Coordinates of C-alpha atoms (C1' of nucleotides) in Angstrom, one line a residue:
Chain A
M1 CA 0.0 0.0 0.0
R2 CA 2.9 2.3 0.8
K3 CA 4.3 2.0 -2.7
I4 CA 1.0 2.5 -4.4
L5 CA 0.3 5.5 -2.3
A6 CA 3.7 7.0 -3.2
V7 CA 2.6 6.7 -6.9
T8 CA -0.9 8.1 -6.4
K9 CA 0.3 11.0 -4.3
A10 CA 2.9 11.7 -6.9
F11 CA 0.1 11.9 -9.5
A12 CA -2.0 14.2 -7.3
D13 CA -0.4 17.5 -8.4
E14 CA -0.7 19.3 -11.6
N15 CA 2.9 20.3 -11.9
R16 CA 4.1 16.8 -11.4
L17 CA 1.7 15.5 -14.1
R18 CA 3.1 18.2 -16.4
I19 CA 6.6 17.0 -15.6
L20 CA 5.8 13.4 -16.4
A21 CA 4.1 14.4 -19.7
A22 CA 7.1 16.5 -20.6
L23 CA 9.4 13.5 -20.1
E24 CA 7.3 11.3 -22.4
H25 CA 9.4 12.0 -25.5
G26 CA 12.9 12.1 -23.8
E27 CA 15.0 13.3 -21.0
R28 CA 15.0 16.9 -19.7
C29 CA 17.3 18.7 -17.4
V30 CA 15.9 20.4 -14.3
C31 CA 16.5 23.9 -15.7
E32 CA 14.3 23.1 -18.8
I33 CA 11.5 21.9 -16.6
T34 CA 11.9 24.9 -14.4
E35 CA 11.5 27.1 -17.4
L36 CA 8.5 25.2 -18.6
L37 CA 6.6 25.3 -15.3
E38 CA 7.8 28.8 -14.4
L39 CA 8.4 27.7 -10.8
A40 CA 11.4 28.2 -8.5
P41 CA 14.2 25.7 -9.0
A42 CA 13.8 24.5 -5.4
T43 CA 10.2 23.7 -6.1
V44 CA 10.9 21.8 -9.2
S45 CA 13.7 19.9 -7.6
K46 CA 11.3 18.8 -4.8
H47 CA 8.7 17.6 -7.3
L48 CA 11.3 15.6 -9.1
S49 CA 12.5 14.1 -5.9
Q50 CA 8.9 12.9 -5.2
L51 CA 8.6 11.4 -8.6
Y52 CA 11.9 9.7 -8.1
H53 CA 11.0 8.2 -4.8
A54 CA 7.8 6.9 -6.3
G55 CA 9.9 5.0 -8.8
L56 CA 8.4 7.0 -11.7
V57 CA 11.6 8.7 -13.0
D58 CA 15.3 8.2 -13.1
S59 CA 18.1 10.7 -13.3
R60 CA 21.5 11.1 -14.8
K61 CA 24.1 13.7 -14.0
E62 CA 26.1 15.2 -16.8
G63 CA 28.4 18.1 -15.9
R64 CA 26.4 20.8 -14.2
W65 CA 23.1 19.4 -15.3
V66 CA 20.9 16.6 -14.0
Y67 CA 18.7 15.0 -16.6
Y68 CA 15.5 13.3 -15.6
R69 CA 13.6 10.7 -17.7
L70 CA 10.7 8.3 -17.2
A71 CA 11.7 5.2 -15.4
D72 CA 12.6 2.8 -18.1
E73 CA 15.3 0.5 -16.9
D74 CA 14.5 -1.7 -14.0
P75 CA 10.9 -0.6 -14.3
S76 CA 8.9 -2.2 -11.6
P77 CA 5.7 -3.5 -13.3
A78 CA 3.7 -1.2 -11.1
A79 CA 5.6 1.8 -12.1
R80 CA 5.4 0.9 -15.8
D81 CA 1.6 0.5 -15.6
A82 CA 1.2 3.7 -13.7
I83 CA 3.2 5.7 -16.2
A84 CA 1.3 4.1 -19.1
W85 CA -2.0 5.0 -17.5
I86 CA -1.2 8.6 -16.6
L87 CA 0.3 9.4 -19.9
N88 CA -2.7 8.0 -21.7
S89 CA -5.0 10.0 -19.4
L90 CA -3.0 13.2 -20.1
R91 CA -2.8 12.7 -23.9
D92 CA -5.5 15.1 -24.9
D93 CA -5.1 17.7 -22.1
P94 CA -4.7 21.3 -23.4
V95 CA -2.1 22.1 -20.8
V96 CA 0.0 19.1 -21.8
R97 CA -0.4 19.9 -25.5
S98 CA 0.7 23.5 -24.9
D99 CA 3.7 22.3 -22.9
A100 CA 4.7 20.0 -25.7
E101 CA 4.8 22.9 -28.1
R102 CA 6.9 24.9 -25.8
L103 CA 9.2 22.0 -25.3
A104 CA 9.6 21.6 -29.1
Q105 CA 10.6 25.3 -29.1
I106 CA 13.2 24.7 -26.5
D107 CA 14.5 21.8 -28.6
R108 CA 14.8 24.0 -31.7
T109 CA 16.6 26.7 -29.7
E110 CA 19.1 24.2 -28.4
K111 CA 19.8 22.8 -31.8
A112 CA 20.2 26.2 -33.4
L113 CA 22.8 27.2 -30.9
P114 CA 25.7 25.0 -29.8
P115 CA 25.2 22.6 -27.0
C116 CA 22.9 22.4 -24.0
P117 CA 20.5 24.9 -22.4
V118 CA 21.9 28.3 -21.8
P119 CA 25.0 27.7 -23.9
P120 CA 28.2 29.0 -22.2
R121 CA 28.9 32.2 -24.2
G122 CA 26.3 32.8 -26.9
Chain B
M1 CA -6.6 18.7 -16.3
R2 CA -9.2 19.4 -13.7
K3 CA -10.9 16.1 -14.2
I4 CA -7.7 14.1 -14.2
L5 CA -6.6 15.8 -11.1
A6 CA -9.9 15.1 -9.4
V7 CA -9.2 11.4 -10.1
T8 CA -5.6 11.4 -9.0
K9 CA -6.4 13.3 -5.9
A10 CA -9.1 10.9 -5.1
F11 CA -6.6 8.1 -5.4
A12 CA -4.1 9.8 -3.1
D13 CA -5.5 8.6 0.2
E14 CA -5.3 5.1 1.6
N15 CA -8.9 5.0 2.9
R16 CA -10.3 6.0 -0.4
L17 CA -8.3 3.3 -2.1
R18 CA -9.7 0.8 0.4
I19 CA -13.2 2.0 -0.4
L20 CA -12.7 1.5 -4.2
A21 CA -11.3 -2.0 -3.6
A22 CA -14.2 -2.8 -1.3
L23 CA -16.7 -1.9 -4.0
E24 CA -15.0 -4.1 -6.6
H25 CA -17.3 -7.0 -6.1
G26 CA -20.6 -5.1 -5.5
E27 CA -22.3 -2.2 -3.9
R28 CA -21.9 -1.3 -0.2
C29 CA -23.9 1.0 2.0
V30 CA -22.1 3.8 3.9
C31 CA -22.4 2.0 7.3
E32 CA -20.7 -1.1 6.0
I33 CA -17.8 1.0 4.7
T34 CA -17.7 2.9 8.0
E35 CA -17.5 -0.4 9.9
L36 CA -14.7 -1.7 7.6
L37 CA -12.5 1.4 7.9
E38 CA -13.3 2.2 11.5
L39 CA -13.7 5.8 10.8
A40 CA -16.4 8.3 11.8
P41 CA -19.5 8.3 9.5
A42 CA -18.8 11.9 8.7
T43 CA -15.3 11.1 7.4
V44 CA -16.5 8.2 5.3
S45 CA -19.3 10.3 3.8
K46 CA -16.8 12.9 2.8
H47 CA -14.5 10.4 1.2
L48 CA -17.4 9.0 -0.8
S49 CA -18.3 12.5 -1.9
Q50 CA -14.9 13.0 -3.3
L51 CA -15.0 9.7 -5.1
Y52 CA -18.4 10.6 -6.5
H53 CA -17.3 14.0 -7.8
A54 CA -14.3 12.4 -9.4
G55 CA -16.7 10.2 -11.4
L56 CA -15.4 7.0 -9.8
V57 CA -18.5 5.9 -7.9
D58 CA -22.3 6.1 -8.2
S59 CA -24.8 5.9 -5.4
R60 CA -28.4 4.7 -5.0
K61 CA -30.7 5.4 -2.1
E62 CA -32.8 2.7 -0.6
G63 CA -34.8 3.5 2.4
R64 CA -32.5 4.8 5.1
W65 CA -29.4 3.5 3.3
V66 CA -27.3 4.9 0.6
Y67 CA -25.5 2.2 -1.5
Y68 CA -22.3 3.1 -3.4
R69 CA -20.9 1.2 -6.3
L70 CA -18.1 1.7 -8.8
A71 CA -19.1 3.9 -11.7
D72 CA -20.5 1.5 -14.3
E73 CA -23.3 3.1 -16.2
D74 CA -22.3 6.2 -18.2
P75 CA -18.7 5.4 -17.4
S76 CA -16.6 8.1 -18.9
P77 CA -13.7 6.3 -20.6
A78 CA -11.3 8.1 -18.3
A79 CA -13.1 6.9 -15.2
R80 CA -13.2 3.4 -16.5
D81 CA -9.5 3.3 -17.3
A82 CA -8.7 4.9 -13.9
I83 CA -10.7 2.3 -12.0
A84 CA -9.2 -0.6 -14.0
W85 CA -5.7 0.7 -13.3
I86 CA -6.2 1.3 -9.6
L87 CA -8.0 -2.0 -8.9
N88 CA -5.2 -3.8 -10.7
S89 CA -2.6 -2.0 -8.7
L90 CA -4.3 -2.9 -5.5
R91 CA -5.0 -6.5 -6.3
D92 CA -2.2 -8.0 -4.2
D93 CA -2.2 -5.5 -1.4
P94 CA -2.3 -7.1 2.1
V95 CA -4.7 -4.4 3.4
V96 CA -7.0 -4.9 0.5
R97 CA -7.0 -8.6 0.9
S98 CA -7.7 -8.4 4.6
D99 CA -10.6 -6.0 3.9
A100 CA -12.0 -8.5 1.4
E101 CA -12.1 -11.1 4.1
R102 CA -13.8 -8.8 6.5
L103 CA -16.3 -7.9 3.8
A104 CA -17.1 -11.5 3.2
Q105 CA -17.7 -11.9 6.9
I106 CA -20.2 -9.0 6.7
D107 CA -21.9 -10.7 3.8
R108 CA -22.3 -13.9 5.7
T109 CA -23.7 -12.1 8.7
E110 CA -26.2 -10.3 6.6
K111 CA -27.4 -13.5 4.9
A112 CA -27.7 -15.3 8.2
L113 CA -30.0 -12.7 9.7
P114 CA -32.9 -11.2 7.9
P115 CA -32.4 -8.1 5.7
C116 CA -29.9 -5.3 5.5
P117 CA -27.1 -4.2 7.8
V118 CA -28.1 -3.9 11.5
P119 CA -31.5 -5.5 11.0
P120 CA -34.3 -3.6 12.8
R121 CA -34.9 -5.8 15.8
G122 CA -32.5 -8.8 15.8
Chain C
dT1 C1' 41.4 30.4 -7.3
dC2 C1' 37.4 33.0 -8.3
dG3 C1' 32.9 33.8 -10.3
dA4 C1' 28.9 32.0 -12.7
dT5 C1' 25.5 28.5 -13.2
dA6 C1' 22.8 24.0 -12.0
dA7 C1' 20.8 21.6 -8.5
dT8 C1' 19.6 20.3 -3.9
dT9 C1' 18.7 21.1 1.0
dC10 C1' 16.8 23.9 4.7
dG11 C1' 13.5 26.9 7.1
dT12 C1' 9.3 29.4 6.7
dT13 C1' 4.6 30.5 5.3
dG14 C1' 0.0 29.9 3.4
dT15 C1' -3.2 26.7 1.9
dA16 C1' -5.3 22.1 1.4
dT17 C1' -6.9 18.1 3.5
dG18 C1' -8.1 14.3 6.9
dC19 C1' -10.4 13.7 10.9
dC20 C1' -13.8 14.3 14.5
dG21 C1' -18.1 15.9 17.1
dA22 C1' -22.3 18.4 16.8
dA23 C1' -26.1 19.7 14.2
dA24 C1' -29.2 19.0 10.3
dT25 C1' -31.7 16.1 7.0
dG26 C1' -34.3 12.1 5.7
dT27 C1' -36.6 7.6 6.4
dA28 C1' -38.8 3.7 9.0
dG29 C1' -41.5 2.0 12.6
dC30 C1' -44.3 2.8 16.8
Chain D
dG1 C1' -46.0 13.1 16.3
dC2 C1' -42.1 10.8 18.4
dT3 C1' -38.0 7.9 18.5
dA4 C1' -34.3 5.6 16.3
dC5 C1' -31.1 5.1 12.8
dA6 C1' -28.4 6.3 8.2
dT7 C1' -26.3 9.9 6.1
dT8 C1' -24.7 14.4 5.1
dT9 C1' -23.3 19.1 6.3
dC10 C1' -20.9 22.3 9.2
dG11 C1' -17.2 24.1 12.2
dG12 C1' -13.1 23.1 14.3
dC13 C1' -8.4 21.5 14.8
dA14 C1' -4.1 19.2 13.5
dT15 C1' -1.3 17.7 10.0
dA16 C1' 0.4 17.5 5.2
dC17 C1' 2.1 19.8 1.5
dA18 C1' 3.2 23.3 -2.3
dA19 C1' 5.7 27.3 -2.8
dC20 C1' 9.5 30.5 -2.0
dG21 C1' 14.1 32.6 -0.6
dA22 C1' 18.4 31.7 1.4
dA23 C1' 22.2 28.9 2.1
dT24 C1' 24.9 24.8 0.4
dT25 C1' 27.2 21.7 -2.9
dA26 C1' 29.1 20.7 -7.3
dT27 C1' 30.8 21.8 -11.9
dC28 C1' 32.7 24.6 -15.5
dG29 C1' 35.3 28.4 -17.6
dA30 C1' 38.2 32.4 -17.0

DNA sequence: TCGATAATTCGTTGTATGCCGAAATGTAGC
DNA sequence: GCTACATTTCGGCATACAACGAATTATCGA
């Protein structure tokens, strides 16, 4: 019951749902999610921590950045089902769709300029 | 997003999950659920109200009793998927299993004596 | 080494929520 | 009508939690 509740509580917040939807098509660093949600970095970090402890996301550190992604390796069956259900439920949501457009914009910006987000020296 | 959040928030409480699992095999009146959860009737009523407003359960009044059941008729696809997912996730939970045994006990008691719960005059 | 940036942790604050008892509502039987 | 019971609503408290700013840690480039 504790594990299930960790998942359902993780789902019970709009910003965390937006994060999960944002990760559907690939990993994102914390600063990108922060920009998307327009929240303080501390707040986003805490949301990601909750998603991590619920087994819904994994993370990877690269230089100054920490990239989060949906839990894919060692996915507990429960976590996999949970992710599948919530992403399907969010599929047609206007907020999620709008976020997806903004994320695509971020992708284009990153590809136009050199490397990661906020490239060191323009 | 509002509807999805109503569902995920409804899922984010142990007692509400126990209620949903208790309704898996048929309707239950409020007093039976109250006995199962060992909570104040006011508390149970509020939980049921939340489940109702999330579209997860329906209710039916019969005499003094109000029977709740999983949303089955006019089930919004979202609600149907949500119920299917959560019941599957709860399937092997010890608390839910224990509840199921206690509910079977309640059923046997009801069938041994005349009508509904707490029969008027034993 | 120093300064800038990314991320997390910590402490605080305002709001949301779970719980209860008391009161109100509705129904059944006397 | 009156009483008893089932349920809901209301008002309250206590806890949980989302949000922030400040402080901390870590990494990179100058």
